[in-house]
Coordinates of C-alpha atoms in Angstrom, one line a residue:
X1 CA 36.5 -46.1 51.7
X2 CA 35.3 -42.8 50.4
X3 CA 37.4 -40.0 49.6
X4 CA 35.5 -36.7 48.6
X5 CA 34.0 -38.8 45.4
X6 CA 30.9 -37.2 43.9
X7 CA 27.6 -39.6 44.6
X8 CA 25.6 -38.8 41.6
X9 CA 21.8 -40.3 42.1
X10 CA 19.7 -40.7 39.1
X11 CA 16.1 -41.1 40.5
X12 CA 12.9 -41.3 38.4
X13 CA 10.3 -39.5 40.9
X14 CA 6.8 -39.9 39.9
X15 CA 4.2 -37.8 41.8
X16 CA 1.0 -39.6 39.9
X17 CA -0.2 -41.5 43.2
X18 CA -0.7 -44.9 41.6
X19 CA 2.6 -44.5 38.8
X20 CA 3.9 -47.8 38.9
X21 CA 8.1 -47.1 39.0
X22 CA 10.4 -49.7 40.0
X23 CA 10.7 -47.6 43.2
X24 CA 6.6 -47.8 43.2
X25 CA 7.2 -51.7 42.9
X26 CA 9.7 -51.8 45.4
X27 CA 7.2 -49.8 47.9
X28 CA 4.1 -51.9 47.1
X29 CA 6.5 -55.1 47.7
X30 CA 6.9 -53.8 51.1
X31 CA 3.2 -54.6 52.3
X32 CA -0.4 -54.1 50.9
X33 CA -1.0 -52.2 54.0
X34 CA 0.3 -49.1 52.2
X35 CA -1.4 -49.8 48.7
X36 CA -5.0 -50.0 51.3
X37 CA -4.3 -46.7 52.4
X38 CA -3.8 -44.8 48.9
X39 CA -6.9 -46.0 47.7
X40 CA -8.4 -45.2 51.0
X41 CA -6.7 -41.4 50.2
X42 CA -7.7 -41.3 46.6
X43 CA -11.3 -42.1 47.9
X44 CA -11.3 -39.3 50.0
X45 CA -9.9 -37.0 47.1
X46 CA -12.8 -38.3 45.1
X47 CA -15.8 -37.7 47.3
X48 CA -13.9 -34.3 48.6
X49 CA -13.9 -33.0 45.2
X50 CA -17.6 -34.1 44.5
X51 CA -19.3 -33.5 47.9
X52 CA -17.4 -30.6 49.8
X53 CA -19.4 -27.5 49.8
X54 CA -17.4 -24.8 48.2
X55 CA -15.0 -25.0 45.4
X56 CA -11.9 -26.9 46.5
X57 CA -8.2 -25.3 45.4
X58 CA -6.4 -28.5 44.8
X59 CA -2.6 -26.2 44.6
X60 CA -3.2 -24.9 48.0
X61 CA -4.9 -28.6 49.7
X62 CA -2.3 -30.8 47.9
X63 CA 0.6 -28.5 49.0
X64 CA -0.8 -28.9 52.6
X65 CA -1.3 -32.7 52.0
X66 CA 2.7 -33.1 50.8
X67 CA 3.4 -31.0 53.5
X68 CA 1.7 -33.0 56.1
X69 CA 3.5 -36.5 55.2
X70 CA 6.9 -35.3 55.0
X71 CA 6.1 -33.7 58.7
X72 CA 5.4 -37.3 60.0
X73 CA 8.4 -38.8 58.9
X74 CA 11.1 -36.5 60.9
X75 CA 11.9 -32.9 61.7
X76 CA 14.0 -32.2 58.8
X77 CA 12.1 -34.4 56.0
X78 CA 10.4 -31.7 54.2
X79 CA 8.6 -30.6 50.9
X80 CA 9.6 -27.8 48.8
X81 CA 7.0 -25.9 47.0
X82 CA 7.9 -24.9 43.5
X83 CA 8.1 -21.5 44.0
X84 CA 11.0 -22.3 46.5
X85 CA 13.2 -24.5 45.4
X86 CA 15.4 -21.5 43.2
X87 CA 15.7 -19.6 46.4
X88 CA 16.8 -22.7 48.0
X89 CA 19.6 -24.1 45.7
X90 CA 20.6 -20.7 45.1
X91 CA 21.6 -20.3 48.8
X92 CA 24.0 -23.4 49.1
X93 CA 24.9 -22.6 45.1
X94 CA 27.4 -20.4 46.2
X95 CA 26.4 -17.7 43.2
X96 CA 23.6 -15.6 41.9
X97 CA 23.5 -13.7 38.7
X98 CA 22.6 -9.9 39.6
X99 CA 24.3 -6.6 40.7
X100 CA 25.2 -7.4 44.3
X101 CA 24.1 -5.3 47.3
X102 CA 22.1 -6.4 50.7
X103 CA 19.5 -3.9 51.1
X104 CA 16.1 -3.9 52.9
X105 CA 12.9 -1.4 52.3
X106 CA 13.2 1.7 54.5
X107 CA 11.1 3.9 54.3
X108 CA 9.2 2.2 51.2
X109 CA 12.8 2.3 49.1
X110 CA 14.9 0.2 48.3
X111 CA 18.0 0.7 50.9
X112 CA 21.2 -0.5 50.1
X113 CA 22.8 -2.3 53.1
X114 CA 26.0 -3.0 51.6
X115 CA 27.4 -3.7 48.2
X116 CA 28.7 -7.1 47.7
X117 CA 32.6 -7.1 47.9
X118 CA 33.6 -7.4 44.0
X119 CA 30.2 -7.2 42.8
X120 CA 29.2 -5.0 39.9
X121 CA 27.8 -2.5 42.8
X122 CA 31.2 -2.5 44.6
X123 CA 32.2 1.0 44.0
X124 CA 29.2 2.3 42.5
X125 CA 26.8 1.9 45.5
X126 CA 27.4 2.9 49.1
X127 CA 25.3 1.9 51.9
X128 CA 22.9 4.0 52.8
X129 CA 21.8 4.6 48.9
X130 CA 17.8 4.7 48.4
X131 CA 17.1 3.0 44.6
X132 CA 14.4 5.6 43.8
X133 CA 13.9 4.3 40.1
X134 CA 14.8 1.1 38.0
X135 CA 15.0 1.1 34.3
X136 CA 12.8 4.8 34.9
X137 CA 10.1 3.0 37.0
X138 CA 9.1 4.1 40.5
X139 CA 10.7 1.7 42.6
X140 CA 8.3 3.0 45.1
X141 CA 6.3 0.6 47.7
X142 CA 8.3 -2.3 45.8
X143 CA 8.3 -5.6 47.3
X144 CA 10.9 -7.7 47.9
X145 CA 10.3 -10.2 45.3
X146 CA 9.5 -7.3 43.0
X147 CA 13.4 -6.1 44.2
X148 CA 14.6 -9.9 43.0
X149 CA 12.6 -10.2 39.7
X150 CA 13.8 -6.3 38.4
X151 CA 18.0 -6.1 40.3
X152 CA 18.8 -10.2 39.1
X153 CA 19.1 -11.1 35.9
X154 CA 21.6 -12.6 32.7
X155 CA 25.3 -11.9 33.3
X156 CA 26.2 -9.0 30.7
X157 CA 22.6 -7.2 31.1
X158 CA 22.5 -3.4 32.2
X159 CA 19.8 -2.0 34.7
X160 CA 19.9 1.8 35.3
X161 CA 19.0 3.1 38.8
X162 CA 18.5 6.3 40.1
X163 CA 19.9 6.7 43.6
X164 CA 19.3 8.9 46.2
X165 CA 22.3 9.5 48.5
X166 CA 22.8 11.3 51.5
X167 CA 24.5 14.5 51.1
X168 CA 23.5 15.5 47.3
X169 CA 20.4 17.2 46.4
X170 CA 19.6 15.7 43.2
X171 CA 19.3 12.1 42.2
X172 CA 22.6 9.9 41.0
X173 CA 22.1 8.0 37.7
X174 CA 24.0 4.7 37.0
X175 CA 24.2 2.0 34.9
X176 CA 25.2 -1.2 36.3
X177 CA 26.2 -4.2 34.4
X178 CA 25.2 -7.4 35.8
X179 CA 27.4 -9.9 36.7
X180 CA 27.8 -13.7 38.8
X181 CA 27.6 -12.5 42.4
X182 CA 29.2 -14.7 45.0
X183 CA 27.6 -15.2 48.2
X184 CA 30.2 -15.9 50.6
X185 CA 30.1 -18.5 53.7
X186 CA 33.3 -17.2 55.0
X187 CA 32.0 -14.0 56.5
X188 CA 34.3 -12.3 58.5
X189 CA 38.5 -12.8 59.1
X190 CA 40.9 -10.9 60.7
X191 CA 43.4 -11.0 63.5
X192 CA 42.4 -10.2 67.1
X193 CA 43.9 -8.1 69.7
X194 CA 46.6 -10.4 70.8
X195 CA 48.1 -10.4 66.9
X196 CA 48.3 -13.8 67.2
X197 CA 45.0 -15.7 66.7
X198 CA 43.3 -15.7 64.0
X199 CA 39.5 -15.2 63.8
X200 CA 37.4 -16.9 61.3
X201 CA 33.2 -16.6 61.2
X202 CA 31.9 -19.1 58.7
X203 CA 27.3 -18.9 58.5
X204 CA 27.0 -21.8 56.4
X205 CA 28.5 -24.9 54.1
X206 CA 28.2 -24.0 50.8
X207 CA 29.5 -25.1 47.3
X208 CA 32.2 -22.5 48.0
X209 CA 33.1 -22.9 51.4
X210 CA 36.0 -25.1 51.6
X211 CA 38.3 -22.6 49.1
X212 CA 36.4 -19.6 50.8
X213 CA 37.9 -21.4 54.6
X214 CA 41.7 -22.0 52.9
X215 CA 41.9 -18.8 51.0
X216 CA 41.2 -17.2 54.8
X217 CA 43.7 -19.4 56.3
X218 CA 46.9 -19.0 54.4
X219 CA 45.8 -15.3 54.5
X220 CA 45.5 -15.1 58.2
X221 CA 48.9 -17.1 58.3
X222 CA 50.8 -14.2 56.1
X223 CA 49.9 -11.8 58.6
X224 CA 51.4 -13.9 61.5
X225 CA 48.6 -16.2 62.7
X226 CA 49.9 -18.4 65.2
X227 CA 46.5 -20.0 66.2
X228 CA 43.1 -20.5 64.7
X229 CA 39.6 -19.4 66.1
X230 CA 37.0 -20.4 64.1
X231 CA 33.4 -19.0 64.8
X232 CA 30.3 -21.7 63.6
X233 CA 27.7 -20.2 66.3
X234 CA 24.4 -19.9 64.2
X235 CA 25.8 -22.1 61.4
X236 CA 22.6 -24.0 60.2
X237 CA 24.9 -26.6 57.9
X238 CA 25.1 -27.4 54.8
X239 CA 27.2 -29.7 52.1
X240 CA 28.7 -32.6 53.4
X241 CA 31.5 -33.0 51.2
X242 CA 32.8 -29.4 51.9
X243 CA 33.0 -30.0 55.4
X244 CA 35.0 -33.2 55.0
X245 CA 37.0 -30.9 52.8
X246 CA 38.1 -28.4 55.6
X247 CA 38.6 -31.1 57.8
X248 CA 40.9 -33.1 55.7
X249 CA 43.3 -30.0 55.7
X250 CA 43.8 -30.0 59.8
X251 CA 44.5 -34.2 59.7
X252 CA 47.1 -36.7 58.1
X253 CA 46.1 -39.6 55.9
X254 CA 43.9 -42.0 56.8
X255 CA 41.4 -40.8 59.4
X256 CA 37.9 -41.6 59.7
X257 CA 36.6 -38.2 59.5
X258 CA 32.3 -38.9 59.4
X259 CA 30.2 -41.7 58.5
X260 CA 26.5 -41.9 57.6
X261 CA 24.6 -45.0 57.8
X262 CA 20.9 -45.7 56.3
X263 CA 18.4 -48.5 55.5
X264 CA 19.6 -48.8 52.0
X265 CA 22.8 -49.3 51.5
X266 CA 23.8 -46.5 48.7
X267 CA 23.1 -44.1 52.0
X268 CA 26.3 -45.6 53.8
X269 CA 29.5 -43.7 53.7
X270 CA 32.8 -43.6 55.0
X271 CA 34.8 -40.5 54.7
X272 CA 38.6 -40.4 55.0
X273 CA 41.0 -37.9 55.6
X274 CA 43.7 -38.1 52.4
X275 CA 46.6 -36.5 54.0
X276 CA 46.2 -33.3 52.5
X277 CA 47.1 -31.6 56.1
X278 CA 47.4 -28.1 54.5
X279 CA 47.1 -27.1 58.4
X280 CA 48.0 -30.0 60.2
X281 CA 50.5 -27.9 62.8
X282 CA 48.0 -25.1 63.4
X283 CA 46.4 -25.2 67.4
X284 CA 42.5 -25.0 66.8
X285 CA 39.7 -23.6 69.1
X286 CA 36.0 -24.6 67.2
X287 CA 33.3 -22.7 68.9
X288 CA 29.5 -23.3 68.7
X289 CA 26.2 -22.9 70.1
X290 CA 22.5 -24.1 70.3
X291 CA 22.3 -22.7 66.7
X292 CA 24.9 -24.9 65.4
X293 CA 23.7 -27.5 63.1
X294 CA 24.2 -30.1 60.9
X295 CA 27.8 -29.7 58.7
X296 CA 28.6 -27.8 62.2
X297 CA 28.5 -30.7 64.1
X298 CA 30.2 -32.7 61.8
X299 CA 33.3 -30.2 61.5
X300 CA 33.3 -29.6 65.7
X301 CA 32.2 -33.3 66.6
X302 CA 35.2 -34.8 64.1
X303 CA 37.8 -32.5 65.2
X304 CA 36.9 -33.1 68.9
X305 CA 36.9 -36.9 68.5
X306 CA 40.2 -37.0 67.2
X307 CA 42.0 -34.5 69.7
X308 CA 42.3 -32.1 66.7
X309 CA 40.3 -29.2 68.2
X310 CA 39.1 -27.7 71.3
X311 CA 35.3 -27.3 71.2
X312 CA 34.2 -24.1 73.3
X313 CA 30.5 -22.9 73.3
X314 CA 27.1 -24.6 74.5
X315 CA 25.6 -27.3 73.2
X316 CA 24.6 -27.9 69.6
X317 CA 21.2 -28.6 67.9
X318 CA 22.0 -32.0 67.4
X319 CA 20.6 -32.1 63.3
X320 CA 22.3 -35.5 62.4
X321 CA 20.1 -36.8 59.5
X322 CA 20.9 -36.8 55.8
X323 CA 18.8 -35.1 53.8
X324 CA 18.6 -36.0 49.2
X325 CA 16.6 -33.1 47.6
X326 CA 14.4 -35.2 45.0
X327 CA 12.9 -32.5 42.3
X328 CA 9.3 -33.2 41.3
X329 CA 7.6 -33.2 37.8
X330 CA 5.8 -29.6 38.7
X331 CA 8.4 -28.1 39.6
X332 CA 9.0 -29.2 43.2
X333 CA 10.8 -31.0 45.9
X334 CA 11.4 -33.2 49.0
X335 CA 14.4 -33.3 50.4
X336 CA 13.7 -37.1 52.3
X337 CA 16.3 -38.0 55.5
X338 CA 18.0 -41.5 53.8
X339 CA 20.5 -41.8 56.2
X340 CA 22.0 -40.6 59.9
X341 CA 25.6 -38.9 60.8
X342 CA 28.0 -40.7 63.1
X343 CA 31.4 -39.0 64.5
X344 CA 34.6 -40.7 64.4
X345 CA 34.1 -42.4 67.7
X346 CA 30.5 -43.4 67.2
X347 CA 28.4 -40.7 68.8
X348 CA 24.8 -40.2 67.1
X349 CA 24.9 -36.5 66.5
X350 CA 20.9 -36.7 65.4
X351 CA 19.2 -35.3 68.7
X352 CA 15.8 -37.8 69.9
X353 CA 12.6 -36.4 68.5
X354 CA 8.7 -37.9 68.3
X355 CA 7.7 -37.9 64.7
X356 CA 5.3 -35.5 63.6
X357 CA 6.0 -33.1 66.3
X358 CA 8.4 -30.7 64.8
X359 CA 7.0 -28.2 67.5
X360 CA 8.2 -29.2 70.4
X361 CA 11.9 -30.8 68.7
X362 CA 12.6 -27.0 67.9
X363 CA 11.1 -25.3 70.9
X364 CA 13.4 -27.3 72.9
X365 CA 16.7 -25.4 72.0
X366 CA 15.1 -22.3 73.5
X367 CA 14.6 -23.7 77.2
X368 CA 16.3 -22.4 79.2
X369 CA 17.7 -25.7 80.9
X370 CA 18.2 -27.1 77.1
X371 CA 22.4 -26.6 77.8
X372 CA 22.1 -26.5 81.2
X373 CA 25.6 -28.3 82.7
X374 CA 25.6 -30.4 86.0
X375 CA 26.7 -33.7 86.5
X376 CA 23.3 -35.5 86.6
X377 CA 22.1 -34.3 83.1
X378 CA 26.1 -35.8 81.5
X379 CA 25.7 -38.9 83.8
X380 CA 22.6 -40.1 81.6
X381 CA 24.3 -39.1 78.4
X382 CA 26.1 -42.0 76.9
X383 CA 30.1 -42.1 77.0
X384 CA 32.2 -42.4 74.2
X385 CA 35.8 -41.2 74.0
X386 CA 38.2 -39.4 72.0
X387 CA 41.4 -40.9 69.8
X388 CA 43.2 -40.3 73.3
X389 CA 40.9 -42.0 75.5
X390 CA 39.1 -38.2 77.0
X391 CA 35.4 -38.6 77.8
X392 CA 32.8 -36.8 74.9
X393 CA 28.9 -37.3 75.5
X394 CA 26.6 -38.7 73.0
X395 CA 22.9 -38.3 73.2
X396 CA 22.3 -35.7 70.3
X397 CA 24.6 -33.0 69.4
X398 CA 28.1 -31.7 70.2
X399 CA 28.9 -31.3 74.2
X400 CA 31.9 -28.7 74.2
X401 CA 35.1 -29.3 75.8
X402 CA 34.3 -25.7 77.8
X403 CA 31.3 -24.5 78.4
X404 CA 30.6 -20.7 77.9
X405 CA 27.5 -19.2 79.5
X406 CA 25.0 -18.1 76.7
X407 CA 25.1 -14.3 76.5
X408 CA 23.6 -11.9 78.2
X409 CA 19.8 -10.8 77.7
X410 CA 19.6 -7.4 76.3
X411 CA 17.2 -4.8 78.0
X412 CA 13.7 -4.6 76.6
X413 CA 14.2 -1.3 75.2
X414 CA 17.7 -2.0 73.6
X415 CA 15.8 -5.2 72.1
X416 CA 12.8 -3.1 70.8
X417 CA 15.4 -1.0 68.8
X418 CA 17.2 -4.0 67.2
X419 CA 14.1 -5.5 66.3
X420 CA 12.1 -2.5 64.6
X421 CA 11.8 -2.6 60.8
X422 CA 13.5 1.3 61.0
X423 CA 16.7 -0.4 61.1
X424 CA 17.8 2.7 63.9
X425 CA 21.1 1.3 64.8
X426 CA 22.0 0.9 60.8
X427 CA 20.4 4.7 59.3
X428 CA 22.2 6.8 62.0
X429 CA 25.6 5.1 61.6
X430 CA 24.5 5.6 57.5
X431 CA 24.1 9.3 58.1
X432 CA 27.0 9.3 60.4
X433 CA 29.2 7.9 58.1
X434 CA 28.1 10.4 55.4
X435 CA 28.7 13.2 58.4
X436 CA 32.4 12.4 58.9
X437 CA 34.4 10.9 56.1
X438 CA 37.5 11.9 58.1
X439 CA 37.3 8.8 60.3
X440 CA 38.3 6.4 57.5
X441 CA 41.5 7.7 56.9
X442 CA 42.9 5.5 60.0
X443 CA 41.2 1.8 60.9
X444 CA 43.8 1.2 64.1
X445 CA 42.8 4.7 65.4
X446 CA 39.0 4.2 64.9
X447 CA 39.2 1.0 66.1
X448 CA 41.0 1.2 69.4
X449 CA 39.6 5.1 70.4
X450 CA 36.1 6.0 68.4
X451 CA 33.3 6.4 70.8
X452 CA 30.4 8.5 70.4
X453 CA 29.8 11.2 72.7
X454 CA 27.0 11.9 75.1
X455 CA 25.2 14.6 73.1
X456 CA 25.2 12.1 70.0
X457 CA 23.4 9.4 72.0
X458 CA 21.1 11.7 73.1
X459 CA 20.7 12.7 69.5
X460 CA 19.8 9.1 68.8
X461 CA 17.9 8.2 71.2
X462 CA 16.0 11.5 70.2
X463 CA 15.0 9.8 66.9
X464 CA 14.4 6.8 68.7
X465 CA 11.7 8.7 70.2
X466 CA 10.2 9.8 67.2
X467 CA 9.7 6.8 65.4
X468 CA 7.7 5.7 68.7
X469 CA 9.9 3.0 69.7
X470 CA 9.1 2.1 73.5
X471 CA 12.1 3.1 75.0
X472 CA 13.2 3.5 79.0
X473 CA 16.6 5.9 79.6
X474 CA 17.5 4.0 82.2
X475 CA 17.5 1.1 80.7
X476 CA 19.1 2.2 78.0
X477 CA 21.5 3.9 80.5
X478 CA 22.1 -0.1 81.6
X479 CA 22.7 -1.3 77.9
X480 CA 25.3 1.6 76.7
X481 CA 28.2 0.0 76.3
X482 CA 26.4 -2.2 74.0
X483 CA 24.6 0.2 72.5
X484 CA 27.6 2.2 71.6
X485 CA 29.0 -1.4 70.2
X486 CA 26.3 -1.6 67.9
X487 CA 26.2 2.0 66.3
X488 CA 30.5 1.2 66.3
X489 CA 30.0 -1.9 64.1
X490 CA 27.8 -0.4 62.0
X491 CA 29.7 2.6 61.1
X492 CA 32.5 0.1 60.4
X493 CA 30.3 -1.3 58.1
X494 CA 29.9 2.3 56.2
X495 CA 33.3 3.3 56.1
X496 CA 34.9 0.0 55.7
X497 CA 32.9 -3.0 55.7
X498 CA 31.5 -6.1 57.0
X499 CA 35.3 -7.5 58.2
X500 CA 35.6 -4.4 60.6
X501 CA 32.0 -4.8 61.3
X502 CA 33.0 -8.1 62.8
X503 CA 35.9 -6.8 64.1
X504 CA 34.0 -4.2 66.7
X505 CA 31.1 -6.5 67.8
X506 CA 34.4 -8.6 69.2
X507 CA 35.1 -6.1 71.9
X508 CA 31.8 -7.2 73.7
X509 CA 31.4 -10.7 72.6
X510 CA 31.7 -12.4 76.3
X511 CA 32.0 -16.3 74.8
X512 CA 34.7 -15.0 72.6
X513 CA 36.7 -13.0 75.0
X514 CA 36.2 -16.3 77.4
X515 CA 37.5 -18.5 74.6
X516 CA 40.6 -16.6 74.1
X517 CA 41.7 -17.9 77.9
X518 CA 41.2 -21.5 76.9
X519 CA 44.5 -21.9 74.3
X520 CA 46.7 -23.7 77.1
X521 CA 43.8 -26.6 77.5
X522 CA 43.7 -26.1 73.1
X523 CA 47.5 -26.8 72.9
X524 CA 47.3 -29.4 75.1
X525 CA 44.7 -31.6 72.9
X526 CA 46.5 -31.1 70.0
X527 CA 50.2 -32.0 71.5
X528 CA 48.4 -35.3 73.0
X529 CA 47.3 -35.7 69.5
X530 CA 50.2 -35.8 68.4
X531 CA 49.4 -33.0 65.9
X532 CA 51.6 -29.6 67.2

């Protein structure tokens, strides 16, 4: 039995192709077949290097060698390149050392998005803000890794910027400190409409996540959640043991929560449910899409197998393989699939895929029959069922309980305008905001009664215009209750933040105003449970 233990993995990785490891031993015991064909691949590195034609750049060939193995083991086997592997630590790390803002490059500056809540630029950057200098230096035409290597840096250092803001003539200069950003998982929670149910959007599993998700909860619960929605469409995954974590607070002791089972045996795992229970009496609605992946299955697929949850969405990815990041001597990494994910009542969550064609295993989520529900397509699926005997499909990822159509497809021109690098939707809320401060003096009011009027659509779709978007007005015309959605959520972003940026893109969110008429059937689960 395992119970959120650590599983630290001391592994000597040796890249030198004929190294001689006991892990090199334990390979070359498998079979001469594989020693034939290194020296069959160290001949051709030899006569390459003396016989090709040009020059050869060994980084660049070798990178696309390493590359090519780990694509012929599995989709999700894969090789980090040193230049990488910071990025990709950092993301799951759950920190970064900097002065906190999301920006992008407008207009070839440096445009503050929005500062990081209880970051060193909460307070002292709004969104909007152009960095025109750093430390004195043009910041103009900067890349983005330029933006990385000159904003991050040591806890305790100082970086002065001079900002450009909307609404003052001459430049603002300020020093920030840096400091240990967090990068939160937990990205949006609030009540909805009904003042009952709680609404929680979680993008990924990171080394934070599982305080991040009961922080939320008990907050949610003071202001008189009764129920709990939580939001995992497009959430790619991530640590195993945090999942288990958040899971472990909806069940009583004992539980099989996830297992994983591999070729070796240090891959196989049990994970049980202590009887923390911090929400054990709370009714649960899990929803996810095509997007969902990974720790996402694990947290829907667990809580559906024991009658915990009602899943509501389309089907996920189906990503069951675990992945152990290995770190190479230059710097490197593979992260190499050692075992699969199983679900309480057995299901597989890994979806089928041919090795070596990654192509076509991730194309397949975007056809258009990929979560297509009729009773042939479940009759092939194998059964399996829950801790109450109800029927759950296996076959590769999570089958919800509901089924909620995808969403709509957006008009081409209201796609064109979300997609160009302008960022239209976010710089006319920005100067908006700037416009009318008034508005943030009352949320409820905004919330239920802002709307912008005719001649300020027209205005925008003005400078739509001129920044020679392809746009039709009637199809725009088709698209306005959107579009007035999106220009909503952003300016709810300026004047308050990303919460209440959430908050608005609700109101036209069709799966979530769908799920909100499924709590009966969501009650119902967890009363047969014997959970509520």
């Amino acid at each position: 039995m395992k119970i959120f233990t650590k599983t630290v993995i001391v592994i000597l990785v040796v890249v030198g192709l004929f190294a001689l490891t006991p892990t090199g031993q334990y390979i070359f015991a498998a079979g001469n077949d594989l020693y034939r064909k290194l020296e069959v691949f160290q001949e051709m590195i030899q006569l390459i290097n003396t016989q090709y034609v040009e020059p050869v750049d060994w980084d660049s060939t070798m990178e696309g060698a390493f590359k090519g193995l780990m694509d012929a083991l599995d989709p999700h086997s894969i090789f980090i390149p040193p230049d990488r592997v910071d990025n990709i630590n950092e993301s799951f790390k759950g920190n970064f050392e900097g002065i906190g803002i999301e920006f992008d490059i407008l207009n070839d500056y440096i445009t503050v998005i929005s500062p990081i809540v209880g970051s060193p630029s909460d307070g002292l950057l709004n969104p909007g803000d152009q960095l025109i200098k750093i430390d004195g230096e043009s910041a103009y035409k900067i890349t983005r890794d330029e933006v990385f290597k000159k904003l991050r840096g040591p806890k305790g250092s100082k970086v002065g910027l001079s900002v450009a803001r909307a609404g003052l003539d001459e430049l603002l200069e300020i020093t920030i400190i840096r400091d240990k950003i967090p990068i939160y998982s937990v990205l949006a929670k609030f009540l909805m409409d009904d003042d009952s149910t709680g609404y929680l959007l979680m993008n990924r599993f990171s080394a934070t996540t599982s305080n991040e998700f009961i922080t939320a909860v008990e907050e949610l619960k003071t202001q008189g959640m009764k129920q709990l929605l939580v939001d995992i469409r497009y959430n790619s995954g991530g640590y195993l043991d945090e999942v288990v974590k958040i899971i472990d607070d909806f069940l009583p002791g004992g539980e099989k929560i996830v297992y994983t089972r591999g070729r070796l045996k240090n891959a196989n795992e049990d994970y049980f449910s202590t009887g923390k229970a911090e929400f054990e009496k709370l009714p649960v609605m899990i929803m996810i899409n095509r997007a969902s992946a990974s720790a996402s299955e694990i947290l829907s697929g667990s809580l559906q197998d024991l009658d915990r949850a009602l899943i509501v969405g389309e089907t996920s990815f189906g990503k069951g393989l675990v992945q152990r990041q290995y770190p190479m001597r230059d710097g490197s990494a593979i992260r190499v699939t050692v075992a699969k994910y199983f679900t309480p009542s057995g299901r597989l969550i890994q979806r089928p895929y041919k090795n070596g064609d990654a192509e076509a295993y991730y194309e397949e989520i975007y056809d258009h029959d990929f979560d297509k529900v009729d009773s042939t397509k479940l009759a092939s699926r194998p059964i399996y069922h829950t801790k109450t005997g109800r029927v759950v499909y296996g076959g590769g990822g999570i089958t919800p309980d509901v089924h909620l159509a995808p969403p709509g497809v957006l008009t081409k021109s209201t796609a064109n305008i979300r997609r160009h690098s302008s960022r239209p939707f976010f710089t006319y809320a920005s100067e908006y905001a700037v416009k009318h401060p008034e508005l943030k003096r009352d949320w409820e009011h905004f919330y239920d009664n802002f709307k912008y009027s005719e001649d300020e659509l027209n205005q925008f779709y003005s400078i739509i215009d001129s920044l020679g978007i392809k746009i039709d007005r009637l199809e725009l015309t088709e698209d306005e209750n959107i579009i007035q959605n999106y220009l909503k959520s952003e300016l709810a972003a300026q004047l308050w933040g990303r919460n209440e940026q959430y908050e608005v893109r609700t109101e036209l969110d069709d799966q979530i105003q769908e799920a909100m008429q499924h709590w009966t059937e969501a009650r119902e689960i967890g009363h047969a449970g014997g959970y509520l």
